[in-house]
Coordinates of C-alpha atoms and ligand atoms in Angstrom, one line a residue:
Chain A
X12 CA 15.9 2.0 24.8
X13 CA 13.4 1.8 27.6
X14 CA 11.0 -1.0 28.6
X15 CA 9.7 0.4 31.9
X16 CA 8.8 3.6 33.5
X17 CA 11.9 3.4 35.6
X18 CA 14.2 3.1 32.6
X19 CA 12.4 5.9 30.9
X20 CA 12.8 8.2 33.9
X21 CA 16.5 7.3 34.2
X22 CA 17.0 8.0 30.5
X23 CA 15.3 11.4 30.8
X24 CA 17.4 12.3 33.8
X25 CA 20.6 11.2 32.3
X26 CA 20.1 13.1 29.0
X27 CA 18.1 15.9 30.6
X28 CA 15.3 15.4 28.2
X29 CA 11.5 15.2 28.3
X30 CA 9.7 12.0 27.7
X31 CA 8.6 13.1 24.2
X32 CA 12.2 13.9 23.3
X33 CA 13.4 10.5 24.3
X34 CA 10.6 8.8 22.4
X35 CA 11.3 11.0 19.3
X36 CA 15.0 10.2 19.3
X37 CA 14.3 6.5 19.7
X38 CA 11.7 6.5 16.8
X39 CA 14.0 8.4 14.5
X40 CA 16.7 5.9 15.1
X41 CA 14.5 2.9 14.9
X42 CA 12.7 3.9 11.7
X43 CA 15.7 5.6 10.1
X44 CA 13.6 8.8 9.7
X45 CA 14.6 12.4 9.9
X46 CA 13.0 14.6 12.6
X47 CA 10.9 16.3 10.0
X48 CA 9.6 13.1 8.5
X49 CA 8.6 11.8 11.9
X50 CA 6.9 15.1 12.7
X51 CA 5.0 15.0 9.4
X52 CA 3.9 11.4 10.1
X53 CA 2.6 12.3 13.5
X54 CA 0.9 15.4 12.1
X55 CA -1.3 13.1 10.0
X56 CA -2.2 11.2 13.2
X57 CA -3.0 14.5 14.9
X58 CA -5.1 15.8 12.0
X59 CA -7.3 12.7 12.0
X60 CA -7.7 13.1 15.8
X61 CA -8.7 16.7 15.5
X62 CA -11.3 16.0 12.9
X63 CA -12.9 13.1 14.8
X64 CA -13.0 15.0 18.1
X65 CA -14.9 17.9 16.5
X66 CA -17.2 16.4 13.8
X67 CA -19.8 15.1 16.3
X68 CA -20.2 18.4 18.1
X69 CA -22.4 20.2 15.6
X70 CA -24.1 17.4 13.9
X71 CA -25.6 14.1 15.1
X72 CA -23.5 11.1 14.2
X73 CA -25.4 7.8 14.4
X74 CA -23.7 4.4 14.7
X75 CA -23.8 1.7 12.0
X76 CA -26.0 -0.5 14.2
X77 CA -28.2 2.5 15.0
X78 CA -27.9 1.6 18.6
X79 CA -26.4 4.9 19.7
X80 CA -25.2 8.3 18.6
X81 CA -25.9 12.0 18.8
X82 CA -24.7 12.4 22.3
X83 CA -21.6 14.5 21.6
X84 CA -23.9 17.1 20.1
X85 CA -26.3 16.9 23.0
X86 CA -23.5 17.5 25.5
X87 CA -22.0 20.3 23.5
X88 CA -25.4 22.0 23.3
X89 CA -25.9 21.5 27.0
X90 CA -22.5 23.0 27.7
X91 CA -23.4 26.0 25.6
X92 CA -26.5 26.5 27.7
X93 CA -24.1 27.6 30.4
X94 CA -26.0 25.7 33.1
X95 CA -23.8 22.7 33.6
X96 CA -22.6 21.3 36.9
X97 CA -19.0 20.7 36.0
X98 CA -18.4 23.7 33.9
X99 CA -17.2 24.3 30.4
X100 CA -13.8 22.7 30.4
X101 CA -15.0 19.3 31.6
X102 CA -18.2 19.2 29.5
X103 CA -16.3 20.3 26.5
X104 CA -13.7 17.6 27.0
X105 CA -16.4 14.9 27.4
X106 CA -18.2 16.1 24.3
X107 CA -15.0 15.8 22.3
X108 CA -14.3 12.3 23.6
X109 CA -17.9 11.3 22.7
X110 CA -17.4 12.8 19.3
X111 CA -14.5 10.5 18.4
X112 CA -16.3 7.5 19.8
X113 CA -19.3 8.3 17.7
X114 CA -17.2 8.8 14.6
X115 CA -15.7 5.4 15.3
X116 CA -19.1 3.6 15.7
X117 CA -20.4 5.2 12.5
X118 CA -17.4 3.8 10.5
X119 CA -15.7 7.1 10.2
X120 CA -12.0 7.7 10.4
X121 CA -10.2 7.6 13.7
X122 CA -6.8 6.8 15.2
X123 CA -6.6 3.8 17.5
X124 CA -5.1 5.2 20.7
X125 CA -4.3 2.7 21.8
X126 CA -7.4 1.0 20.5
X127 CA -10.4 2.0 18.5
X128 CA -12.7 1.6 21.5
X129 CA -10.6 4.0 23.6
X130 CA -9.8 6.4 20.7
X131 CA -11.6 9.4 22.1
X132 CA -9.6 9.9 25.2
X133 CA -6.1 11.0 24.0
X134 CA -7.3 13.5 21.4
X135 CA -9.8 15.2 23.7
X136 CA -7.3 15.5 26.6
X137 CA -4.7 17.1 24.4
X138 CA -7.1 19.5 22.7
X139 CA -8.4 20.5 26.1
X140 CA -5.0 21.3 27.5
X141 CA -3.9 23.0 24.3
X142 CA -6.9 25.4 24.5
X143 CA -6.5 26.0 28.2
X144 CA -2.9 27.1 28.0
X145 CA -2.9 28.5 24.5
X146 CA -0.4 26.0 23.3
X147 CA 0.6 25.2 19.7
X148 CA 0.0 22.3 17.4
X149 CA 3.6 21.4 17.9
X150 CA 3.1 21.0 21.6
X151 CA 0.3 18.6 20.8
X152 CA 2.5 16.6 18.5
X153 CA 5.0 16.3 21.3
X154 CA 2.3 15.3 23.7
X155 CA 1.4 12.5 21.3
X156 CA 4.9 11.1 21.5
X157 CA 4.7 11.2 25.3
X158 CA 1.4 9.4 25.2
X159 CA 2.7 6.8 22.8
X160 CA 5.8 6.2 25.0
X161 CA 3.6 5.5 28.0
X162 CA 1.3 3.3 26.0
X163 CA 4.2 1.3 24.7
X164 CA 5.3 0.6 28.3
X165 CA 1.8 -0.6 29.2
X166 CA 1.6 -2.7 26.0
X167 CA 5.0 -4.3 26.6
X168 CA 4.5 -5.1 30.3
X169 CA 0.8 -5.7 30.5
X170 CA -1.8 -5.4 27.7
X171 CA -3.8 -2.8 25.9
X172 CA -6.5 -5.2 24.7
X173 CA -10.0 -5.4 26.3
X174 CA -10.2 -9.1 25.3
X175 CA -7.1 -9.7 27.4
X176 CA -7.4 -7.2 30.3
X177 CA -10.8 -5.6 30.3
X178 CA -11.6 -2.0 29.8
X179 CA -8.9 -0.9 32.4
X180 CA -6.4 -2.1 29.7
X181 CA -8.1 0.0 26.9
X182 CA -9.6 3.1 28.4
X183 CA -7.4 2.9 31.5
X184 CA -4.3 2.8 29.3
X185 CA -5.6 5.6 27.1
X186 CA -6.2 7.7 30.2
X187 CA -2.7 7.0 31.6
X188 CA -1.2 7.9 28.2
X189 CA -3.2 11.2 28.1
X190 CA -2.5 12.1 31.7
X191 CA 1.3 11.8 31.2
X192 CA 1.1 13.8 28.0
X193 CA -0.9 16.7 29.3
X194 CA 1.4 16.9 32.4
X195 CA 4.3 17.4 30.1
X196 CA 2.4 19.9 27.9
X197 CA 1.4 21.8 31.0
X198 CA 5.1 22.0 32.1
X199 CA 5.2 19.2 34.6
X200 CA 8.3 17.1 35.0
X201 CA 8.9 13.4 34.1
X202 CA 8.1 12.2 37.6
X203 CA 4.8 14.0 37.6
X204 CA 3.9 12.5 34.2
X205 CA 4.5 9.0 35.6
X206 CA 2.6 9.8 38.7
X207 CA -0.3 11.0 36.6
X208 CA -0.2 7.8 34.5
X209 CA -0.2 5.8 37.7
X210 CA -3.2 7.6 39.1
X211 CA -5.2 7.2 35.9
X212 CA -4.6 3.4 35.9
X213 CA -5.2 3.1 39.6
X214 CA -8.5 5.0 39.4
X215 CA -10.1 2.5 37.0
X216 CA -8.3 -0.7 38.1
X217 CA -10.6 -3.6 37.6
X218 CA -12.8 -1.9 35.0
X219 CA -14.5 -4.6 33.0
X220 CA -15.1 -4.8 29.2
X221 CA -18.8 -5.4 28.7
X222 CA -19.9 -4.0 25.3
X223 CA -23.6 -4.3 24.8
X224 CA -24.4 -6.6 21.9
X225 CA -20.6 -6.9 21.4
X226 CA -20.5 -3.5 19.7
X227 CA -18.0 -0.8 20.4
X228 CA -20.7 1.7 21.5
X229 CA -22.2 1.3 25.0
X230 CA -20.6 1.6 27.5
X231 CA -17.5 2.4 25.4
X232 CA -18.4 6.0 24.5
X233 CA -19.3 6.7 28.2
X234 CA -15.9 5.4 29.2
X235 CA -14.2 7.7 26.8
X236 CA -16.0 10.6 28.3
X237 CA -15.1 9.6 31.9
X238 CA -11.7 8.5 30.7
X239 CA -10.7 11.9 29.5
X240 CA -11.8 13.4 32.8
X241 CA -9.8 10.7 34.6
X242 CA -6.8 11.8 32.6
X243 CA -7.2 15.5 33.4
X244 CA -7.9 15.0 37.1
X245 CA -4.9 12.6 37.4
X246 CA -2.8 15.2 35.7
X247 CA -3.9 17.9 38.2
X248 CA -3.3 15.6 41.1
X249 CA 0.3 15.0 39.9
X250 CA 0.9 18.7 39.0
X251 CA -0.1 19.5 42.6
X252 CA 2.9 17.5 43.7
X253 CA 0.9 14.5 44.9
X254 CA 2.9 11.3 44.5
X255 CA 1.6 7.8 43.8
X256 CA 2.4 5.5 46.7
X257 CA 2.9 2.6 44.2
X258 CA 5.4 3.3 41.4
X259 CA 4.1 3.3 37.8
X260 CA 5.7 0.0 36.8
X261 CA 4.1 -1.8 39.7
X262 CA 0.7 -0.3 38.9
X263 CA 1.0 -1.5 35.3
X264 CA 1.9 -5.0 36.6
X265 CA -1.0 -4.9 39.0
X266 CA -3.4 -3.9 36.2
X267 CA -2.1 -6.9 34.2
X268 CA -2.7 -9.3 37.0
X269 CA -6.2 -8.0 37.6
X270 CA -6.9 -8.4 33.9
X271 CA -5.7 -12.0 34.1
X272 CA -7.8 -12.7 37.1
X273 CA -10.9 -11.3 35.4
X274 CA -13.3 -14.0 34.2
X275 CA -13.7 -14.3 30.4
X276 CA -17.3 -13.0 30.7
X277 CA -15.9 -9.6 31.6
X278 CA -13.4 -9.4 28.8
X279 CA -15.1 -8.3 25.5
X280 CA -17.3 -11.4 25.2
X281 CA -20.4 -9.4 26.0
X282 CA -21.4 -12.2 28.5
X283 CA -21.1 -10.0 31.6
X284 CA -21.5 -6.5 33.0
X285 CA -24.1 -4.3 31.4
X286 CA -24.0 -6.4 28.3
X287 CA -25.6 -9.3 30.2
X288 CA -28.4 -7.4 31.7
X289 CA -31.9 -8.1 30.5
X290 CA -31.9 -4.9 28.5
X291 CA -28.5 -5.5 27.2
X292 CA -29.6 -9.0 26.0
X293 CA -32.6 -7.4 24.4
X294 CA -30.4 -5.0 22.4
X295 CA -28.3 -8.0 21.4
X296 CA -31.3 -9.7 20.0
X297 CA -32.4 -6.6 18.2
X298 CA -29.0 -5.9 16.6
X299 CA -28.0 -9.4 15.6
Chain B
X25 CA 8.7 -9.0 25.1
X26 CA 7.0 -7.8 22.0
X27 CA 8.4 -4.7 20.4
X28 CA 6.2 -1.7 19.7
X29 CA 6.8 1.4 17.8
X30 CA 5.0 4.6 18.5
X31 CA 2.6 4.1 15.5
X32 CA 1.5 0.7 16.8
X33 CA 0.2 2.5 19.9
X34 CA -1.1 5.7 18.1
X35 CA -2.5 3.9 15.1
X36 CA -3.6 2.6 12.8
X37 CA -5.4 5.5 11.3
X38 CA -8.5 3.5 10.5
X39 CA -12.2 3.3 9.8
X40 CA -14.0 2.3 13.0
X41 CA -15.4 0.7 14.9
X42 CA -13.0 -2.1 15.8
X43 CA -9.5 -2.8 14.6
X44 CA -10.1 -6.5 14.5
X45 CA -13.6 -6.4 13.0
X46 CA -13.0 -3.5 10.6
X47 CA -9.4 -2.8 9.8
X48 CA -8.4 -6.4 10.0
X49 CA -11.4 -7.4 7.9
X50 CA -10.5 -4.8 5.2
X51 CA -7.0 -6.2 5.1
X52 CA -8.2 -9.7 4.8
X53 CA -10.5 -8.8 1.9
X54 CA -7.6 -7.0 0.2
X55 CA -5.2 -9.8 0.5
X56 CA -7.8 -12.3 -0.6
X57 CA -8.4 -10.2 -3.7
X58 CA -4.6 -9.9 -4.4
X59 CA -4.1 -13.7 -4.0
X60 CA -7.2 -14.7 -6.0
X61 CA -6.7 -12.0 -8.7
X62 CA -9.2 -9.4 -9.9
X63 CA -11.9 -9.9 -12.6
X64 CA -14.3 -11.8 -10.3
X65 CA -18.1 -11.2 -10.7
X66 CA -19.1 -12.7 -7.4
X67 CA -17.7 -13.2 -3.9
X68 CA -19.1 -15.3 -1.2
X69 CA -18.0 -14.8 2.3
X70 CA -18.3 -17.6 4.9
X71 CA -18.1 -16.0 8.3
X72 CA -17.0 -18.0 11.3
X73 CA -17.3 -17.4 15.1
X74 CA -17.4 -13.8 16.2
X75 CA -17.3 -12.6 12.6
X76 CA -20.5 -14.6 12.0
X77 CA -22.3 -13.2 15.1
X78 CA -21.4 -9.5 14.9
X79 CA -20.6 -8.8 11.3
X80 CA -23.4 -6.3 10.7
X81 CA -23.1 -4.2 13.8
X82 CA -19.3 -4.0 13.4
X83 CA -19.4 -3.3 9.7
X84 CA -17.3 -6.4 9.1
X85 CA -19.3 -7.0 6.0
X86 CA -18.6 -3.6 4.5
X87 CA -14.9 -3.8 5.4
X88 CA -14.5 -7.2 3.8
X89 CA -16.2 -6.0 0.6
X90 CA -14.1 -2.8 0.6
X91 CA -11.0 -4.9 0.8
X92 CA -11.9 -7.1 -2.1
X93 CA -12.6 -3.9 -4.0
X94 CA -9.1 -2.8 -3.3
X95 CA -9.6 -0.2 -0.6
X96 CA -7.2 0.4 2.3
X97 CA -8.4 0.2 5.9
X98 CA -8.3 4.0 6.2
X99 CA -10.5 4.6 3.1
X100 CA -13.6 6.6 4.1
X101 CA -15.6 4.9 1.3
X102 CA -15.6 1.6 3.3
X103 CA -19.0 2.6 4.7
X104 CA -20.5 2.6 1.2
X105 CA -18.7 -0.5 -0.1
X106 CA -21.8 -2.6 -0.5
X107 CA -23.3 0.0 -2.8
X108 CA -20.0 0.4 -4.7
X109 CA -19.8 -3.3 -5.3
X110 CA -23.4 -3.3 -6.6
X111 CA -22.6 -0.4 -8.9
X112 CA -19.6 -2.4 -10.3
X113 CA -21.8 -5.4 -10.9
X114 CA -20.2 -7.6 -8.3
X115 CA -22.5 -10.0 -6.5
X116 CA -21.8 -10.2 -2.8
X117 CA -23.1 -12.9 -0.4
X118 CA -22.6 -13.6 3.3
X119 CA -23.1 -16.9 5.0
X120 CA -22.5 -18.0 8.5
X121 CA -20.3 -21.1 8.7
X122 CA -18.4 -23.3 11.0
X123 CA -14.8 -23.4 9.6
X124 CA -13.5 -25.7 12.3
X125 CA -10.8 -25.1 14.8
X126 CA -9.8 -21.6 13.7
X127 CA -9.6 -18.2 15.3
X128 CA -13.0 -16.7 16.2
X129 CA -12.6 -14.0 13.6
X130 CA -12.1 -16.0 10.5
X131 CA -13.5 -15.7 7.0
X132 CA -13.4 -17.9 3.9
X133 CA -13.6 -15.8 0.8
X134 CA -14.7 -17.5 -2.4
X135 CA -14.1 -15.7 -5.7
X136 CA -16.1 -16.6 -8.8
X137 CA -14.8 -15.8 -12.3
X138 CA -16.4 -16.2 -15.7
X139 CA -13.3 -17.4 -17.4
X140 CA -11.6 -19.5 -14.8
X141 CA -12.1 -21.7 -11.7
X142 CA -13.4 -20.5 -8.4
X143 CA -10.7 -19.5 -6.0
X144 CA -10.8 -19.3 -2.2
X145 CA -8.7 -17.8 0.5
X146 CA -9.3 -18.2 4.2
X147 CA -7.8 -15.9 6.8
X148 CA -8.2 -14.6 10.4
X149 CA -8.2 -11.2 12.0
X150 CA -6.1 -11.8 15.1
X151 CA -6.3 -8.4 16.8
X152 CA -5.2 -4.8 16.4
X153 CA -5.6 -5.1 12.6
X154 CA -3.2 -7.9 12.3
X155 CA -4.2 -10.8 10.1
X156 CA -3.0 -14.3 9.0
X157 CA -3.9 -16.1 5.8
X158 CA -4.3 -19.8 6.7
X159 CA -5.6 -21.5 3.6
X160 CA -5.5 -20.9 -0.2
X161 CA -7.6 -23.3 -2.3
X162 CA -7.1 -26.1 0.3
X163 CA -3.4 -25.5 0.7
X164 CA -2.5 -24.8 4.3
X165 CA -0.3 -21.7 4.6
X166 CA 0.5 -19.1 7.3
X167 CA 1.6 -15.6 6.6
X168 CA 0.6 -12.1 7.8
X169 CA 0.7 -9.9 4.7
X170 CA 3.0 -7.5 6.7
X171 CA 5.8 -8.3 4.3
X172 CA 5.9 -8.8 0.6
X173 CA 5.2 -12.6 0.2
X174 CA 5.9 -15.1 -2.5
X175 CA 3.8 -18.2 -2.8
X176 CA 5.2 -21.1 -4.8
X177 CA 3.8 -24.6 -5.5
X178 CA 6.2 -27.0 -7.1
X179 CA 6.8 -30.7 -7.8
X180 CA 9.2 -31.6 -5.1
X181 CA 12.7 -32.5 -6.3
X182 CA 16.2 -32.0 -5.2
X183 CA 17.6 -28.6 -5.5
X184 CA 14.4 -26.6 -6.0
X185 CA 14.9 -24.5 -2.9
X186 CA 18.4 -23.6 -3.8
X187 CA 17.4 -22.7 -7.4
X188 CA 14.8 -20.4 -6.0
X189 CA 17.1 -18.8 -3.5
X190 CA 19.7 -18.4 -6.2
X191 CA 17.3 -16.3 -8.2
X192 CA 16.4 -14.2 -5.2
X193 CA 20.0 -13.5 -4.2
X194 CA 20.8 -12.7 -7.9
X195 CA 18.0 -10.1 -7.8
X196 CA 19.4 -8.8 -4.5
X197 CA 16.3 -9.9 -2.5
X198 CA 16.6 -10.8 1.2
X199 CA 14.4 -13.6 2.5
X200 CA 12.9 -12.8 5.9
X201 CA 11.2 -16.1 6.5
X202 CA 10.6 -19.3 4.5
X203 CA 8.2 -22.2 5.2
X204 CA 7.8 -25.3 3.1
X205 CA 5.1 -27.9 3.5
X206 CA 4.6 -31.0 1.4
X207 CA 1.6 -33.1 0.4
X208 CA 2.4 -36.1 -1.7
X209 CA 4.9 -34.9 -4.3
X210 CA 3.7 -31.3 -4.3
X211 CA 5.4 -28.8 -2.0
X212 CA 4.1 -25.3 -1.0
X213 CA 6.5 -22.7 -0.1
X214 CA 5.7 -19.4 1.6
X215 CA 8.4 -16.8 1.6
X216 CA 8.3 -13.4 3.2
X217 CA 10.9 -11.0 1.8
X218 CA 12.3 -7.6 2.7
X219 CA 12.0 -5.9 -0.7
X220 CA 8.9 -5.1 -2.8
X221 CA 8.2 -7.8 -5.3
X222 CA 9.1 -7.1 -9.0
X223 CA 7.4 -9.1 -11.7
X224 CA 10.7 -10.1 -13.2
X225 CA 11.5 -12.1 -10.1
X226 CA 8.2 -13.9 -10.3
X227 CA 8.7 -14.6 -14.0
X228 CA 12.2 -16.0 -13.4
X229 CA 10.8 -18.4 -10.7
X230 CA 7.9 -19.4 -13.0
X231 CA 10.4 -20.4 -15.7
X232 CA 11.9 -23.2 -13.5
X233 CA 10.7 -26.5 -14.8
X234 CA 9.2 -27.9 -11.6
X235 CA 7.1 -24.8 -10.7
X236 CA 3.3 -25.4 -10.8
X237 CA 2.3 -22.0 -9.5
X238 CA 3.9 -18.8 -8.3
X239 CA 2.4 -15.6 -7.0
X240 CA 3.8 -12.5 -5.5
X241 CA 1.7 -10.5 -3.0
X242 CA 2.9 -7.1 -1.9
X243 CA 2.4 -6.2 1.7
X244 CA -1.1 -5.2 2.7
X245 CA -0.9 -1.8 4.4
X246 CA -2.1 -1.4 7.9
X247 CA -3.6 2.0 7.4
Ligands
SF4_23 S1 -15.9 -1.7 27.1 FE1 -14.5 -3.1 26.0 S2 -14.9 -2.6 23.8 FE2 -15.7 -0.9 25.0 S3 -14.0 0.6 25.1 FE3 -13.9 -0.7 27.0 S4 -12.5 -2.3 26.4 FE4 -13.1 -1.4 24.5

């Protein structure tokens, strides 16, 4: 069992295992499932993720409220023009994150990771790194277990709900989960995974939850796009050997305290941030 | 410290856009239908709080209707549930309402039947797709639908609880939680159990003299 990053690190060291392997062993025991059953179950999760990350790339997906949509395709087309500032990898990753967000807002099928609002980040990060290093589907499934393990620690010691901790708790947590997972997929060690997760959370500490008209669309989709890049850059920082000055568990605790200190207006109530701007209010009137 | 499994973090596999406004709403609709029973020709939804304010944009309306039609939270037909209900000849109505001191995401679902009395179920979507049922036809209850649940109303008298537990233990059923409330001489018992409910168990309980009502509800899947 592990409740903290420190305990997870110790377990990994003691048993000479990766994070994913520790999480897999724990889940098998906890759910009384065989290795194959557990892998099959996660494969279903992965399949849904792969589908949602791609379906918005070649056709416009418009939200139920009709407030937003079509941006994943726009970005994918722009990437294909070959004239981007950030290059193919980053634009492609952002497009896939937007795709899942758009599928979500259109009442399509997604996997909450850890929430529906932040569901675009983990799939896109994993696909991006798989493609970059020619990895397998099995590597991605392992990555999901690592991501889930990190998410569990954040959920247990802080929160993964925007209503409780702001967007740092949703998109921040998703980025941390994704960062740790892709470090492992790219061959980094457990410490590097935890450093990457720390960076991702630190980078967006204090990020508020301010959905326009209370809908999971804007700025949510944008934060999925920036969230996947946060995950990837945090992973690179950690893979370069850069260490977080503040240990992961303390960063998680800090995120929780910041979330508590946030006024209610910045926690999913749509009473602050971009939701409370004159234009945000106008959209609210139009939608409701 | 709350316990999480991996599929609580990477999951549920669900229809967007919001686990509390969509997945939770679909589960509420489903549990309402299971409690009230099928065969209704009209359902009226009284939406409270955040449900009332954002139900269209979040698709809460479609999710609730999908639930009463029996769909799971991961069913891709949720999007079309309003049309599906119309095709099946079921009248659907939404009203905004103040249901009192309840969770902001609360709905009262009233089911209308041709051949029997109206029936209502009130419940809240409390986050991440979790729900609680709080009222059935004016009887205060509290259960989550995560476990198979047995609801019993009976005329309170000595030994009822032990007679019910004897039936369960005879059928090899383990009780996870049990709650009894009493109003006047009528007691309401809500029992969550570890095993799926068999109709034989329900029949045996119904055959006890003091039982006014008994209903078994199997757990409402999260995905
Ligand atoms: S802004 Fe709020 S609703 Fe949107 S993704 Fe972030 S936490 Fe979720």
